mmCIF file of C-alpha atoms in Angstrom:
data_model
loop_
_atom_site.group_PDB
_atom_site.id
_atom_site.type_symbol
_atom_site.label_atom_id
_atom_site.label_comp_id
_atom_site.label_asym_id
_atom_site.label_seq_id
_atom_site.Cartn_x
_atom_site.Cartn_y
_atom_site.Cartn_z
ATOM 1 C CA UNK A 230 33.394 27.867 -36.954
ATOM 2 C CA UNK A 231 29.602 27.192 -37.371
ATOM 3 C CA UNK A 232 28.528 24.000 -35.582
ATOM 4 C CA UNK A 233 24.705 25.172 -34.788
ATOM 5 C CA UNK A 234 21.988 26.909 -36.037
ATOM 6 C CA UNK A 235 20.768 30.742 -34.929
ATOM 7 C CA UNK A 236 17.887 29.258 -33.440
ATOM 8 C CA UNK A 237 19.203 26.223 -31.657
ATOM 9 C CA UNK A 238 22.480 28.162 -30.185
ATOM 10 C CA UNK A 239 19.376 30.857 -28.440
ATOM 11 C CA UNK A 240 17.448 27.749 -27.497
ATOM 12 C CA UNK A 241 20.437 26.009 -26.021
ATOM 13 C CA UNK A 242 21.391 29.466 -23.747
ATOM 14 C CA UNK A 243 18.240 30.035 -22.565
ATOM 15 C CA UNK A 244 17.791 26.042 -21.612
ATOM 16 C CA UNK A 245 21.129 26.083 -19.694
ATOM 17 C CA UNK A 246 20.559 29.699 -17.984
ATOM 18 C CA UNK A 247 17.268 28.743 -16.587
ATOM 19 C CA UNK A 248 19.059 26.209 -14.669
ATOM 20 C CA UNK A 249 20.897 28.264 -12.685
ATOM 21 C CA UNK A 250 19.400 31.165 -10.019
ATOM 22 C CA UNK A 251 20.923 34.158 -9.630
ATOM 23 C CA UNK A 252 22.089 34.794 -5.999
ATOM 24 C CA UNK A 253 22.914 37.985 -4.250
ATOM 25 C CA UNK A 254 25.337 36.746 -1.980
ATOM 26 C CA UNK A 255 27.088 33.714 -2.406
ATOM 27 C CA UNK A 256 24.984 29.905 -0.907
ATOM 28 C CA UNK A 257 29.105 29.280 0.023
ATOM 29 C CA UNK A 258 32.146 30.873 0.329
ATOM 30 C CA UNK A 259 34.562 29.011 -2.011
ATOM 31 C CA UNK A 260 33.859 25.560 -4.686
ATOM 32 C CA UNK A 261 37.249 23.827 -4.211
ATOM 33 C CA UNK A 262 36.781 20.656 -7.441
ATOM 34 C CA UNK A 263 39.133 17.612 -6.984
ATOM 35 C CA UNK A 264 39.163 14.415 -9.513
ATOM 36 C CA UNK A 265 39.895 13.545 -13.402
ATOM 37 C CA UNK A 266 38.680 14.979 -16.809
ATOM 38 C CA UNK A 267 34.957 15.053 -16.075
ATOM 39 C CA UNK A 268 35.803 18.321 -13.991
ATOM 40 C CA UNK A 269 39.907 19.492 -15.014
ATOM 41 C CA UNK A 270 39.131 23.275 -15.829
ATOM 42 C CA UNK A 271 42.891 23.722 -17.737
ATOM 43 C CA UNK A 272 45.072 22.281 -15.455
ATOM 44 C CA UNK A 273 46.810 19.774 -18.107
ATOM 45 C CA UNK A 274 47.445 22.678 -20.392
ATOM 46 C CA UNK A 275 50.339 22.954 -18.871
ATOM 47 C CA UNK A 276 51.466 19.644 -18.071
ATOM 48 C CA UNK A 277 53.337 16.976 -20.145
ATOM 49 C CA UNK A 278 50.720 14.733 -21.149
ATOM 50 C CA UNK A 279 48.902 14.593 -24.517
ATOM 51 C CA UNK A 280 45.372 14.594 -22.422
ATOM 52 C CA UNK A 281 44.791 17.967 -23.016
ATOM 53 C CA UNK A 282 41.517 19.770 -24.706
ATOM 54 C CA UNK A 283 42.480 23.387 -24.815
ATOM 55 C CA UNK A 284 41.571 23.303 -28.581
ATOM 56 C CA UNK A 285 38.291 23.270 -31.057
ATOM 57 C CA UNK A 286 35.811 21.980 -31.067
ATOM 58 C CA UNK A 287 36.488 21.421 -27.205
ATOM 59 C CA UNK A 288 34.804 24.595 -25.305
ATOM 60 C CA UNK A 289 33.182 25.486 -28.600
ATOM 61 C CA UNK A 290 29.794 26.169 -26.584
ATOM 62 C CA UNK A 291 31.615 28.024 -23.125
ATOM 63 C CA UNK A 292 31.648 31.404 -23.048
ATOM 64 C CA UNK A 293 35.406 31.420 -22.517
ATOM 65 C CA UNK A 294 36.123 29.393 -25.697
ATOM 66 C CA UNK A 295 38.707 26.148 -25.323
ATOM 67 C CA UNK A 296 39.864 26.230 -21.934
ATOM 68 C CA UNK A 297 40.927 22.803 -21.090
ATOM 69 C CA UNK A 298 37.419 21.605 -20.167
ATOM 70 C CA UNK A 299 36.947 18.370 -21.707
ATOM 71 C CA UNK A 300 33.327 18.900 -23.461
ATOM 72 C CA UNK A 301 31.836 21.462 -25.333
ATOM 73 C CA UNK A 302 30.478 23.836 -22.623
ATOM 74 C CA UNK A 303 30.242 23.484 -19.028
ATOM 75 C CA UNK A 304 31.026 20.982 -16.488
ATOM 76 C CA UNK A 305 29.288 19.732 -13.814
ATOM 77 C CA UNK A 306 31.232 21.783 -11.004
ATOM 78 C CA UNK A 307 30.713 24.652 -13.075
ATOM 79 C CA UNK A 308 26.749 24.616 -13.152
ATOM 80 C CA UNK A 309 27.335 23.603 -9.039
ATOM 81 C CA UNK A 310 29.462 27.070 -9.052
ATOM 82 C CA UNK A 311 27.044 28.889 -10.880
ATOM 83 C CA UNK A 312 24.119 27.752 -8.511
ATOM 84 C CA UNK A 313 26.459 28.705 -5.573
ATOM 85 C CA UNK A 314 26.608 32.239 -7.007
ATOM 86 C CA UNK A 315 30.693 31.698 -7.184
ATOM 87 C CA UNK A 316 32.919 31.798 -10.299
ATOM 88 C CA UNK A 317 34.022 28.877 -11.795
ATOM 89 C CA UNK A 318 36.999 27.684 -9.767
ATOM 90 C CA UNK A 319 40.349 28.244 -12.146
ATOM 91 C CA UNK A 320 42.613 25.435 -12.194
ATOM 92 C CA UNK A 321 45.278 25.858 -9.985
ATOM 93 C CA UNK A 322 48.563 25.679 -12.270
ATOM 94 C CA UNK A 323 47.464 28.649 -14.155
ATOM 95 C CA UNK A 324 46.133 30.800 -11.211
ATOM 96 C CA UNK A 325 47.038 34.458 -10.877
ATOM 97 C CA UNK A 326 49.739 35.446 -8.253
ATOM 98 C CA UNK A 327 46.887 36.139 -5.906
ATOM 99 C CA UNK A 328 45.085 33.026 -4.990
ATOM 100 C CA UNK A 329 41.001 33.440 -5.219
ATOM 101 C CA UNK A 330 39.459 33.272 -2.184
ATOM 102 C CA UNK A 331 36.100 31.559 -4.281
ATOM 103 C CA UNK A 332 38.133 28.404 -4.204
ATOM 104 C CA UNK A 333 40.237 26.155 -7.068
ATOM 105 C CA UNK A 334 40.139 23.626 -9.552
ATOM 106 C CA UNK A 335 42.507 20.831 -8.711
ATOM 107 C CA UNK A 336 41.191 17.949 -11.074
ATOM 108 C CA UNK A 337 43.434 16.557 -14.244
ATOM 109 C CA UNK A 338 42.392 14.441 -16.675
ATOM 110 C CA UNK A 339 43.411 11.030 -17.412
ATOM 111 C CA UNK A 340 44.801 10.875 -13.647
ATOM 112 C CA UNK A 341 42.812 8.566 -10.857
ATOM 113 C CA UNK A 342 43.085 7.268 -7.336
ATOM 114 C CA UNK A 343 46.363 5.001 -7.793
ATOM 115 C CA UNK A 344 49.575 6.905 -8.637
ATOM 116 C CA UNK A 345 50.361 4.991 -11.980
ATOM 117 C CA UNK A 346 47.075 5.810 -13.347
ATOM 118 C CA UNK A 347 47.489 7.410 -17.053
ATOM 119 C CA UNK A 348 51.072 7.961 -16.770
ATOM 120 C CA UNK A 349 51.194 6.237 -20.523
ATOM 121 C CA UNK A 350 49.895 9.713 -21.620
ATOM 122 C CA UNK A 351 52.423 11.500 -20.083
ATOM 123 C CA UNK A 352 52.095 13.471 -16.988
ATOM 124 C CA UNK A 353 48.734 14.472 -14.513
ATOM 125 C CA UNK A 354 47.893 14.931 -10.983
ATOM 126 C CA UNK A 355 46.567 11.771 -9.224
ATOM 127 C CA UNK A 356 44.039 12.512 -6.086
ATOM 128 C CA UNK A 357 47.236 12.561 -3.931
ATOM 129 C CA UNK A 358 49.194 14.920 -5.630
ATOM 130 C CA UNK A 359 46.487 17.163 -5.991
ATOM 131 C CA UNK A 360 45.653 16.803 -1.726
ATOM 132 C CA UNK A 361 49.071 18.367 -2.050
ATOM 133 C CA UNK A 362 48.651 20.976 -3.583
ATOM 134 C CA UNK A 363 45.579 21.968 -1.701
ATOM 135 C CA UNK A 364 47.642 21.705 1.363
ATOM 136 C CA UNK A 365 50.063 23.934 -0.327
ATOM 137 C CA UNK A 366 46.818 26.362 -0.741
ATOM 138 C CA UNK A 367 45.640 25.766 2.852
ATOM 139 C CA UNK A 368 49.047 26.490 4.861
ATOM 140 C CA UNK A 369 51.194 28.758 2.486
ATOM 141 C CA UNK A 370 48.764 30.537 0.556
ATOM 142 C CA UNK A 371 45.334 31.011 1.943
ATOM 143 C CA UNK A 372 46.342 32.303 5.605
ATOM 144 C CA UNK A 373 47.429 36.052 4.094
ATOM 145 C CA UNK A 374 44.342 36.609 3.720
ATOM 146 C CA UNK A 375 42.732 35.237 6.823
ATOM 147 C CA UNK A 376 42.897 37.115 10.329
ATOM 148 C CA UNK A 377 43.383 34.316 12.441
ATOM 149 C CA UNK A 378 43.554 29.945 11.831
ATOM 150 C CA UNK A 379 40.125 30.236 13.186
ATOM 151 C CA UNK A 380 38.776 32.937 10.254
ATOM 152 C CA UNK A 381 40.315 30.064 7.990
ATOM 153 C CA UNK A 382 39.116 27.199 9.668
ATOM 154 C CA UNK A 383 35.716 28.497 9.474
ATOM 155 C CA UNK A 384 35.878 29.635 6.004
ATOM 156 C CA UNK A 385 36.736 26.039 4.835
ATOM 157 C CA UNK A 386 34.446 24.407 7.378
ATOM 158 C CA UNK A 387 31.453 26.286 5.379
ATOM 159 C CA UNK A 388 33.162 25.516 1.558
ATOM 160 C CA UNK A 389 32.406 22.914 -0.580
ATOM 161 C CA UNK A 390 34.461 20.328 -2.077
ATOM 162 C CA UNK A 391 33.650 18.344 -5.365
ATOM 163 C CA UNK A 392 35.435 15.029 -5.914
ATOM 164 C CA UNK A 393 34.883 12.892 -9.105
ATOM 165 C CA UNK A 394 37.274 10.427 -9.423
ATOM 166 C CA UNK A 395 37.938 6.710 -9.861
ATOM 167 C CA UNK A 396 37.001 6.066 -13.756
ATOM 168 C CA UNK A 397 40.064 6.246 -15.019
ATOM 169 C CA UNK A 398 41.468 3.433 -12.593
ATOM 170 C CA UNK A 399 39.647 1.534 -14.615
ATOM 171 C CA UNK A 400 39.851 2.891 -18.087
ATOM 172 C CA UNK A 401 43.482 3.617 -18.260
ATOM 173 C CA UNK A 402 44.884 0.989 -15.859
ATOM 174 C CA UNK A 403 42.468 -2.037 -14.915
ATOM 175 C CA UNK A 404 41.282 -2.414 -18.220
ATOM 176 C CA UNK A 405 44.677 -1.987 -20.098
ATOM 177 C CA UNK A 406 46.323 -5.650 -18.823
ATOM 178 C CA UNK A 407 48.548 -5.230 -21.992
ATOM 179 C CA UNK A 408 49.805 -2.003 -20.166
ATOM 180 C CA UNK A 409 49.203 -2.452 -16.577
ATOM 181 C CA UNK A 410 49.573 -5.514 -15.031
ATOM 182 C CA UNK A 411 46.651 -4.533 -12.368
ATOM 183 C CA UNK A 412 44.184 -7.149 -13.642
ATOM 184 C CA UNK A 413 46.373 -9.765 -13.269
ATOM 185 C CA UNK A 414 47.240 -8.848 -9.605
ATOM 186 C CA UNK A 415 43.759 -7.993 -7.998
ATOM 187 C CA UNK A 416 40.361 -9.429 -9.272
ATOM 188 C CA UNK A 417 37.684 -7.163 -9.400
ATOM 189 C CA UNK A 418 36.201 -7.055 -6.130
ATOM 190 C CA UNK A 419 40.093 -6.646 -4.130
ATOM 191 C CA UNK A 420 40.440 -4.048 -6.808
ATOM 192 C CA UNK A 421 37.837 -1.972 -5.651
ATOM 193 C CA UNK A 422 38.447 -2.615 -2.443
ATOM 194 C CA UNK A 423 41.822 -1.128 -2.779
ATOM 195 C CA UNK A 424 40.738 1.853 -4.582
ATOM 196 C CA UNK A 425 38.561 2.416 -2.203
ATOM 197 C CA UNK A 426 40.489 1.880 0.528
ATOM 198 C CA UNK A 427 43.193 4.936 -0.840
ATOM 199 C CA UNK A 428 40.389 6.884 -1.619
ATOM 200 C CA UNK A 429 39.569 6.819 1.911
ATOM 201 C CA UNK A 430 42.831 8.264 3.037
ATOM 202 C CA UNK A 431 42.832 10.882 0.487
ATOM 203 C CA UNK A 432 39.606 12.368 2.362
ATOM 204 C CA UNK A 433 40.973 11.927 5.722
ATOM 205 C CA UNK A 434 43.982 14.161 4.687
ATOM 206 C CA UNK A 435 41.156 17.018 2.905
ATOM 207 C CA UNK A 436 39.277 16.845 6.185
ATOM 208 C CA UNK A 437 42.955 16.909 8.265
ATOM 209 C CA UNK A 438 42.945 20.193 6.081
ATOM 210 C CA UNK A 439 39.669 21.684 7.128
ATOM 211 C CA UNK A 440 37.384 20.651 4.584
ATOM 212 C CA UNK A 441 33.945 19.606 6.139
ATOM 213 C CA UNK A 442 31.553 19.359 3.504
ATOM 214 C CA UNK A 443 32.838 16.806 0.541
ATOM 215 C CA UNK A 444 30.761 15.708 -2.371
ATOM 216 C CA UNK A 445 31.797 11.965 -3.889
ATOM 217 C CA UNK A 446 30.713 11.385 -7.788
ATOM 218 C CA UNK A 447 29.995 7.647 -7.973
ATOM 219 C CA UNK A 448 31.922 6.467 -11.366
ATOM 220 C CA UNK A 449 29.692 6.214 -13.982
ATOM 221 C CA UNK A 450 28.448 3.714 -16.122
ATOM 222 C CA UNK A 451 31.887 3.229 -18.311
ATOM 223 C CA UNK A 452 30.817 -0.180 -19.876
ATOM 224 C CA UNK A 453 28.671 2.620 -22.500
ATOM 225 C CA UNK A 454 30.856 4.922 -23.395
ATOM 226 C CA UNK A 455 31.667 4.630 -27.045
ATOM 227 C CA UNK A 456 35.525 4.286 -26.471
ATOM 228 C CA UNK A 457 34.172 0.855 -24.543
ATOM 229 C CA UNK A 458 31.260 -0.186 -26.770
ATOM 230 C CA UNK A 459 33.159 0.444 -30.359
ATOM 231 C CA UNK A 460 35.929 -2.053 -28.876
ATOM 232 C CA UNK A 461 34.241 -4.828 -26.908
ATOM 233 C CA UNK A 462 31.725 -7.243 -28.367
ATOM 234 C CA UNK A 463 28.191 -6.716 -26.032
ATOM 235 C CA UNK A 464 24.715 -8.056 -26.118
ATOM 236 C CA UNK A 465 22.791 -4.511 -25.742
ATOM 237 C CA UNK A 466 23.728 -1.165 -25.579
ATOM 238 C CA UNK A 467 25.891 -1.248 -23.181
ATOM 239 C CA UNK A 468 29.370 -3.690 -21.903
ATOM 240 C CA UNK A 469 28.140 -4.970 -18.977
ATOM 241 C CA UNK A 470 30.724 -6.738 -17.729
ATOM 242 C CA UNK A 471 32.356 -3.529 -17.472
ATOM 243 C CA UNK A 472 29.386 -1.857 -15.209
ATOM 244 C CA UNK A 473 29.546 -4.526 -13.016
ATOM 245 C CA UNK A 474 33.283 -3.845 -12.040
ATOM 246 C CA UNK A 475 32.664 -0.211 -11.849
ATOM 247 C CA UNK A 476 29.409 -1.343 -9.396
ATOM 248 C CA UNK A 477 31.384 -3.133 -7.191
ATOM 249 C CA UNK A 478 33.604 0.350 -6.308
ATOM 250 C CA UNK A 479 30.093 2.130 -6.053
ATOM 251 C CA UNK A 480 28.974 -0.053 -3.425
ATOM 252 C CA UNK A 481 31.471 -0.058 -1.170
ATOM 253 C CA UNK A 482 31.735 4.157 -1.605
ATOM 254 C CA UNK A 483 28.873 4.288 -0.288
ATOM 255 C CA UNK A 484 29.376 2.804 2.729
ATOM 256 C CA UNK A 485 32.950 4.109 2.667
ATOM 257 C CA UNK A 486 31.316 7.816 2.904
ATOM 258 C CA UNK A 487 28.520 6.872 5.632
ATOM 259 C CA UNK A 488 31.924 5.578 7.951
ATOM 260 C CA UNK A 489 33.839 8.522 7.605
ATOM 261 C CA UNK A 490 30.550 10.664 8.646
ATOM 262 C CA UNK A 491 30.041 9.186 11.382
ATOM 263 C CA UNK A 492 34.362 9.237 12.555
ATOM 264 C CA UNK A 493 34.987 12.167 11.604
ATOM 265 C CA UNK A 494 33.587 15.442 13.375
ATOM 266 C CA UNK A 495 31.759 17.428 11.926
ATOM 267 C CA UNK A 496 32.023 16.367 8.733
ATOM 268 C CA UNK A 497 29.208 15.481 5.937
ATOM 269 C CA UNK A 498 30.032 13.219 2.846
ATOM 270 C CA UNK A 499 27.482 13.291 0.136
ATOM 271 C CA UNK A 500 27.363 10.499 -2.296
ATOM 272 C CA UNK A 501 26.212 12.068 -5.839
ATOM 273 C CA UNK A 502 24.690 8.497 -7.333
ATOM 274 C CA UNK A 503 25.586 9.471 -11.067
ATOM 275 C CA UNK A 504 25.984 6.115 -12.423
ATOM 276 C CA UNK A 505 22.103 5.356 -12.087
ATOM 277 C CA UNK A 506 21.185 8.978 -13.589
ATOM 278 C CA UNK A 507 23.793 8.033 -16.232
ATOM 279 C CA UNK A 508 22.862 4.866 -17.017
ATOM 280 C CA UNK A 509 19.133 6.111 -17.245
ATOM 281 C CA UNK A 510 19.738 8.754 -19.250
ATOM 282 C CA UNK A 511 21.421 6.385 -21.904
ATOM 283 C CA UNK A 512 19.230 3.507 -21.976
ATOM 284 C CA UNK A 513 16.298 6.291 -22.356
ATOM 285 C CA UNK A 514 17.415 9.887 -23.758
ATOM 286 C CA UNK A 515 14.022 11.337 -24.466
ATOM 287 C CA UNK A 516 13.578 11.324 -20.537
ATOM 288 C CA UNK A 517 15.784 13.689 -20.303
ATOM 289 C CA UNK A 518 15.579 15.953 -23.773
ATOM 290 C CA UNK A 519 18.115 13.707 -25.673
ATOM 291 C CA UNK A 520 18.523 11.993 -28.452
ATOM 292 C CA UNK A 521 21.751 10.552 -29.114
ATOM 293 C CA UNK A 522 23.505 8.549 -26.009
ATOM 294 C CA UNK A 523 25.573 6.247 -28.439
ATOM 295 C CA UNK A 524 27.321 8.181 -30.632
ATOM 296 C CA UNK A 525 30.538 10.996 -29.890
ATOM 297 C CA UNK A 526 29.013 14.480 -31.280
ATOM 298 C CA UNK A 527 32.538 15.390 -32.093
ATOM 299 C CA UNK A 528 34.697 13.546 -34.863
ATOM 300 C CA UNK A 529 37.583 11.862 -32.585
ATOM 301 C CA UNK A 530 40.334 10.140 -33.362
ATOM 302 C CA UNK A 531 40.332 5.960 -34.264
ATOM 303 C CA UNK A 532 36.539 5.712 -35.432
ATOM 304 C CA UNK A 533 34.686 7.125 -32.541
ATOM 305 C CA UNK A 534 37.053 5.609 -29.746
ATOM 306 C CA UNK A 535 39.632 8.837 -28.594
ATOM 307 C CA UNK A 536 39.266 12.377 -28.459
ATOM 308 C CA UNK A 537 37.898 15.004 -30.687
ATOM 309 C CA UNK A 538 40.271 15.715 -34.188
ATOM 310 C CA UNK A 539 41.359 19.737 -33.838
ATOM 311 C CA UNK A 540 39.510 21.983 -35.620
ATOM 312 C CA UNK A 541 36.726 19.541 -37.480
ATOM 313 C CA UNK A 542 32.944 20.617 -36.712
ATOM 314 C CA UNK A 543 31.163 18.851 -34.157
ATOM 315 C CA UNK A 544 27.334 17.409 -34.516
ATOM 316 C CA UNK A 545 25.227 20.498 -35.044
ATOM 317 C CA UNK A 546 22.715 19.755 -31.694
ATOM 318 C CA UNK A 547 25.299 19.191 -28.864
ATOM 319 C CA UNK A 548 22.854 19.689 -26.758
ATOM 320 C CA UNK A 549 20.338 16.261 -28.221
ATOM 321 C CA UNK A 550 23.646 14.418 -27.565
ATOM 322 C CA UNK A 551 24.711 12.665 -23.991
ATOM 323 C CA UNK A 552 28.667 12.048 -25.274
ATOM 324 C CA UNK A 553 30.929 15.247 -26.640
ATOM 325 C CA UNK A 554 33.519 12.303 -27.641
ATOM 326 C CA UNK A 555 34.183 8.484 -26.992
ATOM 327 C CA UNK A 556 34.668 9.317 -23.341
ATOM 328 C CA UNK A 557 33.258 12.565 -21.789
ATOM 329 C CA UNK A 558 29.812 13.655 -21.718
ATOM 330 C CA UNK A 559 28.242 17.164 -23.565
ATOM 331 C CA UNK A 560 27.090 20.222 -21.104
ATOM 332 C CA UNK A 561 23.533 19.072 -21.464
ATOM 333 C CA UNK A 562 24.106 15.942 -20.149
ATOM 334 C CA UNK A 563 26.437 17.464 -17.288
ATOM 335 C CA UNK A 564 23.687 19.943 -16.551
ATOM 336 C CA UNK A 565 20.942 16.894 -16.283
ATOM 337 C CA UNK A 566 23.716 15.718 -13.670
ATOM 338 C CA UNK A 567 24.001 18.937 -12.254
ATOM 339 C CA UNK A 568 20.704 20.204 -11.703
ATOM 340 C CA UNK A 569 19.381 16.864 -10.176
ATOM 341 C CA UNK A 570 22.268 16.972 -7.552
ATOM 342 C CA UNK A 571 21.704 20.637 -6.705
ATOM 343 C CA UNK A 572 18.165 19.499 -6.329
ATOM 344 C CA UNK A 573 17.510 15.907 -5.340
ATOM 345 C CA UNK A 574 17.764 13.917 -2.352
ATOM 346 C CA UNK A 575 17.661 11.070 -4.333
ATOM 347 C CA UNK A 576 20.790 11.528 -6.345
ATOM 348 C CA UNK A 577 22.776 13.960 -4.268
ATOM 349 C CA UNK A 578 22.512 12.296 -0.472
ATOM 350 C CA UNK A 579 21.753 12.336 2.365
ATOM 351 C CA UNK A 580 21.811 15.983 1.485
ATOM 352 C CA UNK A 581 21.885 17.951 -1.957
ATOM 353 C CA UNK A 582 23.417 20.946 -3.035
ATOM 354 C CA UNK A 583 21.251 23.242 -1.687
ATOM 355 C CA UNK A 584 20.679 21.525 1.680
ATOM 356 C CA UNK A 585 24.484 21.200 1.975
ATOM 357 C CA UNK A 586 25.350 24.774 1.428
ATOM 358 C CA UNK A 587 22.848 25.553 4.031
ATOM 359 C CA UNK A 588 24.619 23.831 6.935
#
């Protein structure tokens, strides 16, 4: 399948590569990625769910073709691994007897915070489930290869743990009241508080596991992704209403993350403020070497609002494009997300990538 030009397929490698420094050793020893479809690397391909994008044009820019990654390339934990010097973390249903020692890809897409959460589309791993299967890794799996607890306690003191999670409490529960009768229980602000609230337990159990240094992806702006703007009559670009829910969680994450900091030893939680960069990068694409941050790049399903149709060519610039389909964003716009996190205080604190790693 062609879907870009000689010359814009070279531009778009050497764009993305320049992102990313080579290291000689590895900045950490293992990426362990937690969370929904922004960073499931394959693990639905296996489950019961109709979420899945191991097909074209999905992956039709990753060097490993359609994997399961929903965009066209790579995701924002794997421009994170590839700064790290680390593979990208393989999801863990599809892992080889052996479990990698560079860490694993936990994450499934259309799954959130609360265990209901997308189970209309069959079956995924919510947060909790997947803290289960990490403890699985921690107590039955990694300790072969380990010496002693304290070789393993160290080794996961010093990894890195990516969480993006949340968005789909909203898109496929809160915002379904036809479905899910959450909206009619909590308003808005309890709602956040109880996500939240569980999300807070979730990282007490990863850091009753050994993991020390967690990175939080705020939710993004969801009142401007097309499967929201092509359905909901808004003044703008954007829903607004529907940023304003998501803004409540956001601000109560962040002091969420400064609480458990300071309670829990030796821990750091970074808040990566995506929404903002999002939300910037939408309202004003050139800023950041885009042009299109309304429209899917691939043809989806029900006018613009689903996921991409198998097989049909994409937009032939992925990479002038913020949104792959109506809800997930291209690998340029993950590696905008990416680099500034790896790079900036501002986005990625109180510490980014690089700082954290250094710890």
């Amino acid at each position: 399948m062609t879907v870009l030009s000689s010359m814009s397929f070279i531009f778009l490698l050497i764009f993305l590569h320049s992102l990313s420094p080579i290291h000689s050793l590895p900045l950490s020893p293992a990426l362990y990625v937690f969370g929904d479809s922004m960073f499931d690397s394959g693990n639905n391909n296996i489950l019961p769910t109709i979420a899945k994008a191991n097909y074209l044009p999905y992956g039709v820019n990753f060097v490993k073709g359609a994997t399961g990654r929903f965009t066209n390339g790579r995701t924002v934990a794997d421009f994170i691994a590839e700064f790290l010097g680390l593979p990208y973390a393989p999801p863990y249903i599809s892992i080889p007897i052996s479990t990698p020692l560079t860490g694993l890809n936990y994450a499934s897409g259309s799954c959130g915070i609360l265990p209901e959460t997308g189970d209309r589309y069959g079956k995924c791993l919510n947060l909790n489930e997947q803290v289960d299967l990490f403890q699985r890794t921690v107590r039955s799996e990694l300790p072969r290869h380990f010496k002693s607890p304290e070789e393993l306690s160290d080794y996961l003191a010093k990894s890195i743990f990516l969480v993006s999670v949340g968005s789909n409490d909203y898109i496929n529960n809160y915002l379904e009241p036809n479905v899910y009768d959450t909206s009619k229980r909590y308003p808005p602000q309890p709602f956040a508080e109880l996500l939240v609230d569980s999300l807070s337990q979730r990282f007490k159990r990863l850091y009753n596991l050994g993991a020390r240094k967690i990175v939080m992806f705020e939710i993004g702006p969801i009142g401007c992704i097309p499967s929201i703007t092509r359905q909901h009559k808004h003044n703008g670009q954007c829903v607004e209403d529907t940023n304003q829910m998501v803004s409540l969680f956001n601000h109560r994450l962040t002091a969420m993350l400064n609480n458990l900091t300071s309670t829990l030893q030796g821990s750091t939680f970074v808040l990566a403020q995506a929404n903002f960069l999002g939300y910037d990068a939408i309202r004003n694409p050139p800023r950041y070497g885009l042009k299109d941050s309304k429209n899917p790049c691939c043809i989806t399903w029900a006018n613009g609002t689903s996921g991409c149709i198998p097989l049909l060519n994409p937009c032939p610039h992925a990479y002038k494009h913020f949104f792959w389909d109506a809800y997930h964003l291209t690998e340029a716009a993950c590696s905008v997300i990416a680099t500034r996190c790896i790079n900036d205080t501002s986005i990625c604190t109180p510490f980014n990538i690089k700082e954290l790693a250094q710890i």
